[in-house]
PDB file of C-alpha atoms and ligand atoms in Angstrom:
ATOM      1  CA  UNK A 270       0.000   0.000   0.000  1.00  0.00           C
ATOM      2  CA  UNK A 271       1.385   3.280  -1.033  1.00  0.00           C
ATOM      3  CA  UNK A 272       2.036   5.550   2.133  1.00  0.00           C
ATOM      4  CA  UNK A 273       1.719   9.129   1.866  1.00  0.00           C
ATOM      5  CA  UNK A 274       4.138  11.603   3.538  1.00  0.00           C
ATOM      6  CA  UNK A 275       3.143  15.500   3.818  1.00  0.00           C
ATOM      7  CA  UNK A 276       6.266  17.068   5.979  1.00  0.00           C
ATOM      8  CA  UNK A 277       9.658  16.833   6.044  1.00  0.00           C
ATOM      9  CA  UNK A 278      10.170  15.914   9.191  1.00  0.00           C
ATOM     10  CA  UNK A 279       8.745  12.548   8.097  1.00  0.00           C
ATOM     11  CA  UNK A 280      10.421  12.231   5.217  1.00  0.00           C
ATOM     12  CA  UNK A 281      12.873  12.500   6.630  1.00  0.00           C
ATOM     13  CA  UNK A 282      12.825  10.201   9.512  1.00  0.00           C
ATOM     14  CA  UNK A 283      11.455   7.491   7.037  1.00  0.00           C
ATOM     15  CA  UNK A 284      14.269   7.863   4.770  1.00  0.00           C
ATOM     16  CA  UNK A 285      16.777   7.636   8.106  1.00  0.00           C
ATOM     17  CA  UNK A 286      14.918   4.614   8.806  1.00  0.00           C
ATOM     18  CA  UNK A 287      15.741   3.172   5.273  1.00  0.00           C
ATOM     19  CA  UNK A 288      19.434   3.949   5.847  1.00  0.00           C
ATOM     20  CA  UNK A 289      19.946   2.177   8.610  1.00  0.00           C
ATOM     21  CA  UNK A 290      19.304  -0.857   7.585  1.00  0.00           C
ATOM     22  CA  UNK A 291      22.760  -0.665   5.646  1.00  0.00           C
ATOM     23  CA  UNK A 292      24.360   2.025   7.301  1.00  0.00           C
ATOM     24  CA  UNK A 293      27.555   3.817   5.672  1.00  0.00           C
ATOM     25  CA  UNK A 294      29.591   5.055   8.229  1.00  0.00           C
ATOM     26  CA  UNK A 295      31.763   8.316   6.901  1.00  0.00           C
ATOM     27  CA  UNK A 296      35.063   9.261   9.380  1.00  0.00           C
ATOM     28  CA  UNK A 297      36.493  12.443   7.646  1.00  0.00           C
ATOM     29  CA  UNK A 298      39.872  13.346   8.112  1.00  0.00           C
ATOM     30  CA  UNK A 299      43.353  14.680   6.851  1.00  0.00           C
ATOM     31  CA  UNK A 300      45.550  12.415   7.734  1.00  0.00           C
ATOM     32  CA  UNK A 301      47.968  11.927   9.703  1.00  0.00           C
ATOM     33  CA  UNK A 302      45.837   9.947  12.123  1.00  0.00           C
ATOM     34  CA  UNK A 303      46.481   9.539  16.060  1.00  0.00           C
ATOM     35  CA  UNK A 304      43.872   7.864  18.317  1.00  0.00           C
ATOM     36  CA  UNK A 305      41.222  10.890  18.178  1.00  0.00           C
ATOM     37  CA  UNK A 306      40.902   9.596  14.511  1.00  0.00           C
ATOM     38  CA  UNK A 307      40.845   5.782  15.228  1.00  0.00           C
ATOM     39  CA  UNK A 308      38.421   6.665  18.333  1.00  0.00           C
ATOM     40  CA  UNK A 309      36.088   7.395  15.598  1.00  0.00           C
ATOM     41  CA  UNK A 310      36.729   4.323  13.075  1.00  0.00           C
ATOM     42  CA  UNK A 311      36.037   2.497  16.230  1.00  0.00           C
ATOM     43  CA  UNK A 312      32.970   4.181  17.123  1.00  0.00           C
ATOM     44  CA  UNK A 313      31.580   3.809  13.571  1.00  0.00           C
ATOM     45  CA  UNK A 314      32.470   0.036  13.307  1.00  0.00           C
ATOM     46  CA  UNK A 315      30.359  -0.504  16.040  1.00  0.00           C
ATOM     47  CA  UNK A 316      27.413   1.469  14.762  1.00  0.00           C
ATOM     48  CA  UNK A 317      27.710   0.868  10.818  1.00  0.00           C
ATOM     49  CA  UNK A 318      28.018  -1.815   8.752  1.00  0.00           C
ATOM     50  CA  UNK A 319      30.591  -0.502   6.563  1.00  0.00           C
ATOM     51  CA  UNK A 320      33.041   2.361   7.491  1.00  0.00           C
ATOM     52  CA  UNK A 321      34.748   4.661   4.682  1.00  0.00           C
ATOM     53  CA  UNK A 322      37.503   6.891   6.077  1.00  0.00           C
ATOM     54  CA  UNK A 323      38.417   9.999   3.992  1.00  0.00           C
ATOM     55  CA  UNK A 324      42.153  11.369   3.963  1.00  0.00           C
ATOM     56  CA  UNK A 325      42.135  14.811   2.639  1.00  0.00           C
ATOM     57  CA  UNK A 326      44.135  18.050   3.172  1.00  0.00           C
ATOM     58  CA  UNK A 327      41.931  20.446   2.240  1.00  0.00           C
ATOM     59  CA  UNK A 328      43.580  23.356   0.884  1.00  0.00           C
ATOM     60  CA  UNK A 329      40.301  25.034   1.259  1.00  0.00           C
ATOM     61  CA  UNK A 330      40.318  25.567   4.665  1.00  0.00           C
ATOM     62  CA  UNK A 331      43.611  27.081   5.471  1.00  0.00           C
ATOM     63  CA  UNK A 332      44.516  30.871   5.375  1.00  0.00           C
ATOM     64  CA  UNK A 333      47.499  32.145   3.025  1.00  0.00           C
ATOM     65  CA  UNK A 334      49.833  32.041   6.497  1.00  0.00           C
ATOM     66  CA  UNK A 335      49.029  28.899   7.650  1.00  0.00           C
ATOM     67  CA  UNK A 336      50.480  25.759   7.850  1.00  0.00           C
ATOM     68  CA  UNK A 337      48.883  23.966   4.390  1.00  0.00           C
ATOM     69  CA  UNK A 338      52.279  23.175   2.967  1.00  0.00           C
ATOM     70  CA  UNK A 339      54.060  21.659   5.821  1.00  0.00           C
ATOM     71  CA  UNK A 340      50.482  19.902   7.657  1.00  0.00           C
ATOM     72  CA  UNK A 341      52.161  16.218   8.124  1.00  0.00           C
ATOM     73  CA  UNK A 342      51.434  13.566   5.455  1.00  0.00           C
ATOM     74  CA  UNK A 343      51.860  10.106   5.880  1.00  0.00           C
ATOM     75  CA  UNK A 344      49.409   8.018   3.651  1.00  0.00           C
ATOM     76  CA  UNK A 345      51.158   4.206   4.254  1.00  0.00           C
ATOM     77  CA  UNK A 346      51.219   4.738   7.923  1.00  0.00           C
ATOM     78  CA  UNK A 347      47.497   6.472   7.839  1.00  0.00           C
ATOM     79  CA  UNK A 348      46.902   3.543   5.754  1.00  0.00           C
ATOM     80  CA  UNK A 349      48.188   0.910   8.341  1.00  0.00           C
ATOM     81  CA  UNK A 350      46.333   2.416  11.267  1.00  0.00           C
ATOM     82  CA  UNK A 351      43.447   2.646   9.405  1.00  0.00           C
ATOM     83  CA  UNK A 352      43.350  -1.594   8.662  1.00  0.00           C
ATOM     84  CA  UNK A 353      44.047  -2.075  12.145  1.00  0.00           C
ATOM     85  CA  UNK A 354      41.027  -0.466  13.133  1.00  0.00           C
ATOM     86  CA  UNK A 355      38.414  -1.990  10.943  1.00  0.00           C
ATOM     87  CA  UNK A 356      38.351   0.565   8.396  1.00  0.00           C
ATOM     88  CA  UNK A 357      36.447  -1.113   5.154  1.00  0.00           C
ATOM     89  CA  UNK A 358      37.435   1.877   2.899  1.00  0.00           C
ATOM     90  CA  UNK A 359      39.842   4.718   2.544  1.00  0.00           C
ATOM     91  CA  UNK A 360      39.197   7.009   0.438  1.00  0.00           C
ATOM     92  CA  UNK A 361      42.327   9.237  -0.396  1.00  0.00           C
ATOM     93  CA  UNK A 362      41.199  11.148  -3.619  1.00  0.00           C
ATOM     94  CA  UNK A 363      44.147  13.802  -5.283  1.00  0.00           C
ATOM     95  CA  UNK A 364      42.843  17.856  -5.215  1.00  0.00           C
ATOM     96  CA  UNK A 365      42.446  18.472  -8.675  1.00  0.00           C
ATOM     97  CA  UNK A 366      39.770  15.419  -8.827  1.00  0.00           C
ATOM     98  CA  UNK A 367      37.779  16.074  -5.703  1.00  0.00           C
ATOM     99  CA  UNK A 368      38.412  20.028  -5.930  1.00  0.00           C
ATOM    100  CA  UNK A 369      37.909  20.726  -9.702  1.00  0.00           C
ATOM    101  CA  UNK A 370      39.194  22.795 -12.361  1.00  0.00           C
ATOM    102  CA  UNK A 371      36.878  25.793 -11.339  1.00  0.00           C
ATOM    103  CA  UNK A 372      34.925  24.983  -7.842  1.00  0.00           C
ATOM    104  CA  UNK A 373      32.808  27.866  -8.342  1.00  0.00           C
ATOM    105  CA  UNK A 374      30.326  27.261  -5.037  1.00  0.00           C
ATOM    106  CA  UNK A 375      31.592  28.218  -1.480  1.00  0.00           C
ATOM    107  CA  UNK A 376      29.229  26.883   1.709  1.00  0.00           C
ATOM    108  CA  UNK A 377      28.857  29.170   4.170  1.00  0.00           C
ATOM    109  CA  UNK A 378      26.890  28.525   7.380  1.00  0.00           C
ATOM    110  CA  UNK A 379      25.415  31.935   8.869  1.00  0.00           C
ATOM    111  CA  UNK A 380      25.660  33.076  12.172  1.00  0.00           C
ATOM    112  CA  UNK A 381      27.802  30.819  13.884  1.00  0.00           C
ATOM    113  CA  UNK A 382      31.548  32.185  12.780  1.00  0.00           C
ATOM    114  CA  UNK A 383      31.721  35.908  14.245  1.00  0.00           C
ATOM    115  CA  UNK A 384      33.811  33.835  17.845  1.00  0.00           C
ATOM    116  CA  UNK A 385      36.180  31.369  18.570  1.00  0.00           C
ATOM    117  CA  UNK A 386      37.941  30.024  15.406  1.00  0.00           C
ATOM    118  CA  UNK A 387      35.611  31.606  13.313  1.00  0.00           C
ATOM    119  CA  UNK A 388      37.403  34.749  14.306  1.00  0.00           C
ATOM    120  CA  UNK A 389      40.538  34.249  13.790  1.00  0.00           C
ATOM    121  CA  UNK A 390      40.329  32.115  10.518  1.00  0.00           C
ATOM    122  CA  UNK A 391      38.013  33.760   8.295  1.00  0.00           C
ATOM    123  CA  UNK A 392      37.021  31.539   5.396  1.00  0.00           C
ATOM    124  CA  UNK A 393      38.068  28.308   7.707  1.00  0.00           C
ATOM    125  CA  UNK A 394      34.480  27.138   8.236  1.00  0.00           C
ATOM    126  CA  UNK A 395      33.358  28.082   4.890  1.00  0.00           C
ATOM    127  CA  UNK A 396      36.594  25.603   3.602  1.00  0.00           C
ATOM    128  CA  UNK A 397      35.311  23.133   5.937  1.00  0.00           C
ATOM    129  CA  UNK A 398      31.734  23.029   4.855  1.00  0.00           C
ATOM    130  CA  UNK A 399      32.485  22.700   1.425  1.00  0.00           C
ATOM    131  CA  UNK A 400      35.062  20.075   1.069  1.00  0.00           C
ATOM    132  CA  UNK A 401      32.330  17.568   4.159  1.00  0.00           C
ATOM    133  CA  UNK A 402      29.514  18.858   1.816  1.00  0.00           C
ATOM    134  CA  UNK A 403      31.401  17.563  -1.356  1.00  0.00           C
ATOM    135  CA  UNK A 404      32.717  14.155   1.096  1.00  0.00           C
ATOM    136  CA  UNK A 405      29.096  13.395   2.063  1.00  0.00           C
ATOM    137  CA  UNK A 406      27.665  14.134  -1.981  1.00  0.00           C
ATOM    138  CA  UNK A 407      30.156  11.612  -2.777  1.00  0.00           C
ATOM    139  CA  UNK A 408      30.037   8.765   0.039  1.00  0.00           C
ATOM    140  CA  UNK A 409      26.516   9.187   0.879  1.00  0.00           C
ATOM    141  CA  UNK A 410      26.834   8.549   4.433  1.00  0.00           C
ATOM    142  CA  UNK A 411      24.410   7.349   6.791  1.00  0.00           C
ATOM    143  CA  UNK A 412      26.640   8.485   9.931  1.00  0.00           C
ATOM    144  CA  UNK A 413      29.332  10.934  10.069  1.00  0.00           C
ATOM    145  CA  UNK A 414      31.793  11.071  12.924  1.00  0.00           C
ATOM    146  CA  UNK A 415      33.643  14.038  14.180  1.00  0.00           C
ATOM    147  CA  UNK A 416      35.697  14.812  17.111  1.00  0.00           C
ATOM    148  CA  UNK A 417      34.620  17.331  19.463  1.00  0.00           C
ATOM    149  CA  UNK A 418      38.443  19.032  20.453  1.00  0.00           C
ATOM    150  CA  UNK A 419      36.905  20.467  17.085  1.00  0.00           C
ATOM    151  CA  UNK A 420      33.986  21.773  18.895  1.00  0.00           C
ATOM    152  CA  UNK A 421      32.917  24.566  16.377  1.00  0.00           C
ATOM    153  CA  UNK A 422      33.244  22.981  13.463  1.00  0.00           C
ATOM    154  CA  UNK A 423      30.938  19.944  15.010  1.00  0.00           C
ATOM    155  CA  UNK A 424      28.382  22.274  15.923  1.00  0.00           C
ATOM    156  CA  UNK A 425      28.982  24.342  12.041  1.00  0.00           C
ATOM    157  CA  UNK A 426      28.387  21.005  10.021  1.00  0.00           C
ATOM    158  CA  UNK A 427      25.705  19.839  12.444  1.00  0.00           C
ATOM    159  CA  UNK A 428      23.276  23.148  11.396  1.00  0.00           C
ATOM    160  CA  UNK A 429      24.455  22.854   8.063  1.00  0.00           C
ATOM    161  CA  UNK A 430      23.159  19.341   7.222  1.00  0.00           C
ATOM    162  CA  UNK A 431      19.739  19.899   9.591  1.00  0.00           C
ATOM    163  CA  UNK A 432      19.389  23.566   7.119  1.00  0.00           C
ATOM    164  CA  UNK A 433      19.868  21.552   4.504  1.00  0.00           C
ATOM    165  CA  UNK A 434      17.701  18.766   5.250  1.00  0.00           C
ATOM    166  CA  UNK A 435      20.518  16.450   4.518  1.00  0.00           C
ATOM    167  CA  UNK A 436      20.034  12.744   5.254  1.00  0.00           C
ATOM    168  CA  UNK A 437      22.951  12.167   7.464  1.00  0.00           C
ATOM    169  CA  UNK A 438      23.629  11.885  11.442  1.00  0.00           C
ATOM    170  CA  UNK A 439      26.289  13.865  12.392  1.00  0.00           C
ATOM    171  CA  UNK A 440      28.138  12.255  15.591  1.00  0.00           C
ATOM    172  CA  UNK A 441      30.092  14.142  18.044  1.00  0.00           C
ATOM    173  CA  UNK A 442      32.731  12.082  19.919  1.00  0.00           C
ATOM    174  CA  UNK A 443      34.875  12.490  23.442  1.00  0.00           C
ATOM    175  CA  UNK A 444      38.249  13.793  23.101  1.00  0.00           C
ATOM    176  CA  UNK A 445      41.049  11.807  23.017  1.00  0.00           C
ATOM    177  CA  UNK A 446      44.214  12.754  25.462  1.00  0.00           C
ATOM    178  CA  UNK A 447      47.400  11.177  26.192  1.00  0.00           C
ATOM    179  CA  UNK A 448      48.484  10.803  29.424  1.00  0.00           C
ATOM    180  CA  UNK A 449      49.051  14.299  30.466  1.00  0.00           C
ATOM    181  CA  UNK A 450      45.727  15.249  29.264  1.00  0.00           C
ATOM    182  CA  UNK A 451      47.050  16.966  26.042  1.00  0.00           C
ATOM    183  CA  UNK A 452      44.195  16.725  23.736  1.00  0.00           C
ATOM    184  CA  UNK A 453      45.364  14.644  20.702  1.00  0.00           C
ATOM    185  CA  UNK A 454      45.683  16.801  17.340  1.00  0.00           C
ATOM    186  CA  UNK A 455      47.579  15.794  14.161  1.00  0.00           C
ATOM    187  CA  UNK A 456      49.579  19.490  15.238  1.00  0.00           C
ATOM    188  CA  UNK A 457      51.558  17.968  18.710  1.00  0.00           C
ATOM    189  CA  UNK A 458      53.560  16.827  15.871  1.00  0.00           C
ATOM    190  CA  UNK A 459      55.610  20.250  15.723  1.00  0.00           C
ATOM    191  CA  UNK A 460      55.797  20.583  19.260  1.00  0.00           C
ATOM    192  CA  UNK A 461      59.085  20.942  20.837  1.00  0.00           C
ATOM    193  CA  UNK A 462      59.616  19.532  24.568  1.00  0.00           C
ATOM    194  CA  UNK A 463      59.621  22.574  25.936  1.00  0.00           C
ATOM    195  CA  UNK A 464      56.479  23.401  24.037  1.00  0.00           C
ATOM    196  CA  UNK A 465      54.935  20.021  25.083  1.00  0.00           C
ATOM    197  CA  UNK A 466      55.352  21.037  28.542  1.00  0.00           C
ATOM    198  CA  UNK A 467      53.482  24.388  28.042  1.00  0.00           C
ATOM    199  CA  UNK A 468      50.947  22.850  25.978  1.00  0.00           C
ATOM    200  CA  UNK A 469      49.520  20.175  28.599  1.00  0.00           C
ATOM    201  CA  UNK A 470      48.934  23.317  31.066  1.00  0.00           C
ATOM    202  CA  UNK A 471      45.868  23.762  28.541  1.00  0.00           C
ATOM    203  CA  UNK A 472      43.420  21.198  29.783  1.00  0.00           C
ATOM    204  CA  UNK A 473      44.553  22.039  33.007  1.00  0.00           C
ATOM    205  CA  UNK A 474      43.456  25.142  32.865  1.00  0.00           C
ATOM    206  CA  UNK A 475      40.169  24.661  31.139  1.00  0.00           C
ATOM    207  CA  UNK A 476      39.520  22.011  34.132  1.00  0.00           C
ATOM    208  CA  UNK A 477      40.253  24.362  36.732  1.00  0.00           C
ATOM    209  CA  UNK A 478      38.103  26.966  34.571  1.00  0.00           C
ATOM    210  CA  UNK A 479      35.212  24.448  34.936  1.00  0.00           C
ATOM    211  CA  UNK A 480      35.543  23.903  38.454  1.00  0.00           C
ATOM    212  CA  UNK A 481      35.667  27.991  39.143  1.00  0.00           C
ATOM    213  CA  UNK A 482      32.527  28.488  37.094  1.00  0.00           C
ATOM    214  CA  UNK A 483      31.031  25.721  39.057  1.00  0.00           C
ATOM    215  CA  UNK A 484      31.345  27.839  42.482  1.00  0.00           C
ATOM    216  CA  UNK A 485      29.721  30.473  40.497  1.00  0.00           C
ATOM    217  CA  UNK A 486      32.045  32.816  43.007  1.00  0.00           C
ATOM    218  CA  UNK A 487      33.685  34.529  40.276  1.00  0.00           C
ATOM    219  CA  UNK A 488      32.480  35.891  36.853  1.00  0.00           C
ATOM    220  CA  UNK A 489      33.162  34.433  33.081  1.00  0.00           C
ATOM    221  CA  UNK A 490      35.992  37.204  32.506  1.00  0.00           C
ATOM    222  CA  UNK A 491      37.691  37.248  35.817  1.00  0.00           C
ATOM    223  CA  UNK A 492      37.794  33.211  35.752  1.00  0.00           C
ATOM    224  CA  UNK A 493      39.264  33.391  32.367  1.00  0.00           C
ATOM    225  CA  UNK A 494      41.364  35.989  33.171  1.00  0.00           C
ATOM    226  CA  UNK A 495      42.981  33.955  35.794  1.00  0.00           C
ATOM    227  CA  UNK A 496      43.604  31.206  33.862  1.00  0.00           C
ATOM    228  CA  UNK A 497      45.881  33.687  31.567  1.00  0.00           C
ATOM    229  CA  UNK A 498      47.973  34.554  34.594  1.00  0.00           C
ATOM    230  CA  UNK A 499      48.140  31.392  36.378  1.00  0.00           C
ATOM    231  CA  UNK A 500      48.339  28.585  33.654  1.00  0.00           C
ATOM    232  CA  UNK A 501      48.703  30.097  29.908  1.00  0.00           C
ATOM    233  CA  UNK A 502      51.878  31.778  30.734  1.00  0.00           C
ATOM    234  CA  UNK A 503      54.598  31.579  28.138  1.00  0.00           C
ATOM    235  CA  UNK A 504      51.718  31.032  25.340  1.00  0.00           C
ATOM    236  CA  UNK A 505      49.847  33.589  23.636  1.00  0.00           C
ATOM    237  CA  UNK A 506      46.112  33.281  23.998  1.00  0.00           C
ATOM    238  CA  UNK A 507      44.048  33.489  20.763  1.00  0.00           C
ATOM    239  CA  UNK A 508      40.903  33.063  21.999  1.00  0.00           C
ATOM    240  CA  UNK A 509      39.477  31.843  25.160  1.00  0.00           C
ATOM    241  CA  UNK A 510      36.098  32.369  26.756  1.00  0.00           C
ATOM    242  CA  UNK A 511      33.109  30.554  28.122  1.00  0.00           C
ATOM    243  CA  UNK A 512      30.340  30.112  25.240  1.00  0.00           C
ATOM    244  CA  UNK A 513      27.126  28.507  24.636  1.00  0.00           C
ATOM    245  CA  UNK A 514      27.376  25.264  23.956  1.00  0.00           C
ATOM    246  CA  UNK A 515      24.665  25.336  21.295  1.00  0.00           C
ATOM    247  CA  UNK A 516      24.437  28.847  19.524  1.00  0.00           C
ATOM    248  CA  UNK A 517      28.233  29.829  20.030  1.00  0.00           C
ATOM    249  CA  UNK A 518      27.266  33.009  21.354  1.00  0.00           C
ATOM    250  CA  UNK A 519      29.458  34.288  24.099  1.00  0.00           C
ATOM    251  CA  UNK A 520      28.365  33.628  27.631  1.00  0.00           C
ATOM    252  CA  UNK A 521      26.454  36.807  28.720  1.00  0.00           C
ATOM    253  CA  UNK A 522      26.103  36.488  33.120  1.00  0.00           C
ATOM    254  CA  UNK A 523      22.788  38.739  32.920  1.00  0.00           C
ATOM    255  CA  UNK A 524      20.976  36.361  30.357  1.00  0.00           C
ATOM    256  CA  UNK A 525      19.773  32.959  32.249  1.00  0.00           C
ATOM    257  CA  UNK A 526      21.891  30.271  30.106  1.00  0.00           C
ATOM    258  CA  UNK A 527      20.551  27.419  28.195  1.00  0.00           C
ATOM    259  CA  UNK A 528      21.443  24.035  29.059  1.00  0.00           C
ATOM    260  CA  UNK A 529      24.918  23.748  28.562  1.00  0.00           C
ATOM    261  CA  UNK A 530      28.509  26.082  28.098  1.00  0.00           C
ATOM    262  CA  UNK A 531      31.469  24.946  26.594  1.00  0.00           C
ATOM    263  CA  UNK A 532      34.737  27.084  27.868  1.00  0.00           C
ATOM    264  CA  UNK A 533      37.161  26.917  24.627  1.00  0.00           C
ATOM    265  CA  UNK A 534      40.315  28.553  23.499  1.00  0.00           C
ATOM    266  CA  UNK A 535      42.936  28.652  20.691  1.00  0.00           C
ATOM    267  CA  UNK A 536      46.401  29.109  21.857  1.00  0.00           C
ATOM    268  CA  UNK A 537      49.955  30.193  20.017  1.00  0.00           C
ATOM    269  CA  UNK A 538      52.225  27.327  21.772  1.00  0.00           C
ATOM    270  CA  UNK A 539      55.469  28.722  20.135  1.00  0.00           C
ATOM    271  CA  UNK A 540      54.210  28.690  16.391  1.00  0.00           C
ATOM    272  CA  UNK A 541      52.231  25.883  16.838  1.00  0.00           C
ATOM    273  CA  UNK A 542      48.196  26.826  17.414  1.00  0.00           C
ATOM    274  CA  UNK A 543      46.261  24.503  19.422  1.00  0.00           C
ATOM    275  CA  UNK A 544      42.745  24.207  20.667  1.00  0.00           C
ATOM    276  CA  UNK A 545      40.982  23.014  23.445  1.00  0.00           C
ATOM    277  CA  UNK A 546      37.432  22.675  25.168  1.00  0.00           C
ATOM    278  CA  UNK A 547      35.255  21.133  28.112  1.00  0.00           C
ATOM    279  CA  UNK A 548      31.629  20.782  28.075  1.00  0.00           C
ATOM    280  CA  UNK A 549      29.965  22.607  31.163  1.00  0.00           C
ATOM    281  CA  UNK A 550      26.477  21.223  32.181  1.00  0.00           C
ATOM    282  CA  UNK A 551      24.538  24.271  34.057  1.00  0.00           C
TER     283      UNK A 551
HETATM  284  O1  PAF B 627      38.563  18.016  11.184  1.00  0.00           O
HETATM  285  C1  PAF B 627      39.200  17.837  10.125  1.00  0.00           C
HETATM  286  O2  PAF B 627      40.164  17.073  10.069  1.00  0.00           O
HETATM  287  C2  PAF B 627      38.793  18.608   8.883  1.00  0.00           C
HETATM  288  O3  PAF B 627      38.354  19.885   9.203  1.00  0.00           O
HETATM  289  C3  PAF B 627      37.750  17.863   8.018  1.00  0.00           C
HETATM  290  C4  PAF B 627      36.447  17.688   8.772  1.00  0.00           C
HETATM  291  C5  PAF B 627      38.304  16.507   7.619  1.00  0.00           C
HETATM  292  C6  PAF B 627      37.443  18.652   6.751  1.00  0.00           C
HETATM  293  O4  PAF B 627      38.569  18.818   5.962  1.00  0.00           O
END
């Protein structure tokens, strides 16, 4: 019997439904993989039936000083890691055959870009969206996986697929640290030792930022200002402030908050930029 559907909303749901009996899990990446990237494979194996990792260094989301040329490539190793995990399919295509001859459309989610990383790398998220738009055109995921140390960007591609109605979950998952709670990031790779040491004083001080706001003693600026003076020392600061979690906007103490912060930051660790979060439940 022939059903009929009047909204999208279940359309949409039905065709969801339809996916998942075959599910195509989609892991994104650029290579040079660490265990953030296989935390994902993982997570996919064990909610897809077949997982299709993507190596790409998109040269569409990096800004004429940035680190595009030198961003570490290792396909055989990626390749290795990749097996080892379960990975059914890597897909590493070259630029000119993914990119084009004349890529003449940009995506560019509104209203969530004027803070954090938006700031500071104009065009990044509009690079971003276009290249997962193009990956997900391509694959035709059921399931995409992302990490959330790339908290932004999760919460970017999440409003662009529910704008545009596209038929595809998109799945935050847990940061991965090492042992020092150093949130894993392809970039650790051009960190010196005396860098490393600086750089692991970043979760610390996002922890201690969550505990402070916790007591609810001290206000969002003087608790980040703190963490400037007592813990960020010998980096420079790019960006660091308490947000909400699901517009982005910056935390404002006389407007009651909505379920959730996230207190994030970008910081300069000699020339190497890192970034860093933790979720705040209010
Ligand atoms: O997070 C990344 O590695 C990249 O931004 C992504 C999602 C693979 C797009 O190039």
């Amino acid at each position: 019997m022939m059903r009929t559907v009047k909204t999208v909303k279940e359309m949409a749901k039905i065709r969801g439904d339809l996916c998942k009996m075959n599910i195509i899990g989609l892991v994104p990446t650029m290579g040079a993989l660490h265990e953030g990237h296989l935390s994902l494979i993982r997570k996919a194996k064990k909610d897809c039936n077949i997982v299709i990792a993507s190596i790409f260094v998109n040269p569409l989301q990096f800004g004429p000083k940035e680190d595009f040329k030198k961003y570490p490539r290792d396909l055989e190793k990626d390749s290795e890691f990749l097996k080892l995990a379960g990975c059914d399919i890597l897909f590493s295509p070259q630029s000119g055959d993914i990119l084009g001859k004349d890529l003449g459309t940009s995506v560019h989610v509104e209203g969530l870009q004027s803070v954090m990383c938006g700031a500071s790398r104009p065009g990044h998220f509009d690079g971003v969206c276009t290249i997962v738009l193009k990956l997900f055109n391509i694959v035709r995921p059921g399931n995409a996986y992302f990490g959330l140390k790339d908290y932004q960007q999760f919460v970017i591609i999440k409003k662009m697929t529910d704008d545009l109605d596209m038929p595809v979950n998109i799945i935050g998952c847990p940061i991965i640290r090492d042992r020092n709670g150093l949130a894993l990031s392809s970039r650790n790779a051009y960190l010196s030792k005396d860098d490393y040491t600086k750089a692991v004083r970043i979760n610390k001080a996002l922890r201690e930022g969550s505990r402070l706001a916790g007591l609810k003693k001290l206000k969002a600026g003087e608790i980040t200002a703190l963490l400037k003076k007592e813990y960020l020392k010998g980096m420079k600061t790019d960006y660091l402030g308490f947000y909400d979690a699901d517009m982005l906007s910056l935390f404002d103490e006389k407007k009651k908050p909505s379920g959730k912060l996230v207190l994030a930051g970008a910081f300069f660790v000699g020339n190497t930029r890192l970034i860093d979060n933790i979720i705040i439940r209010i």
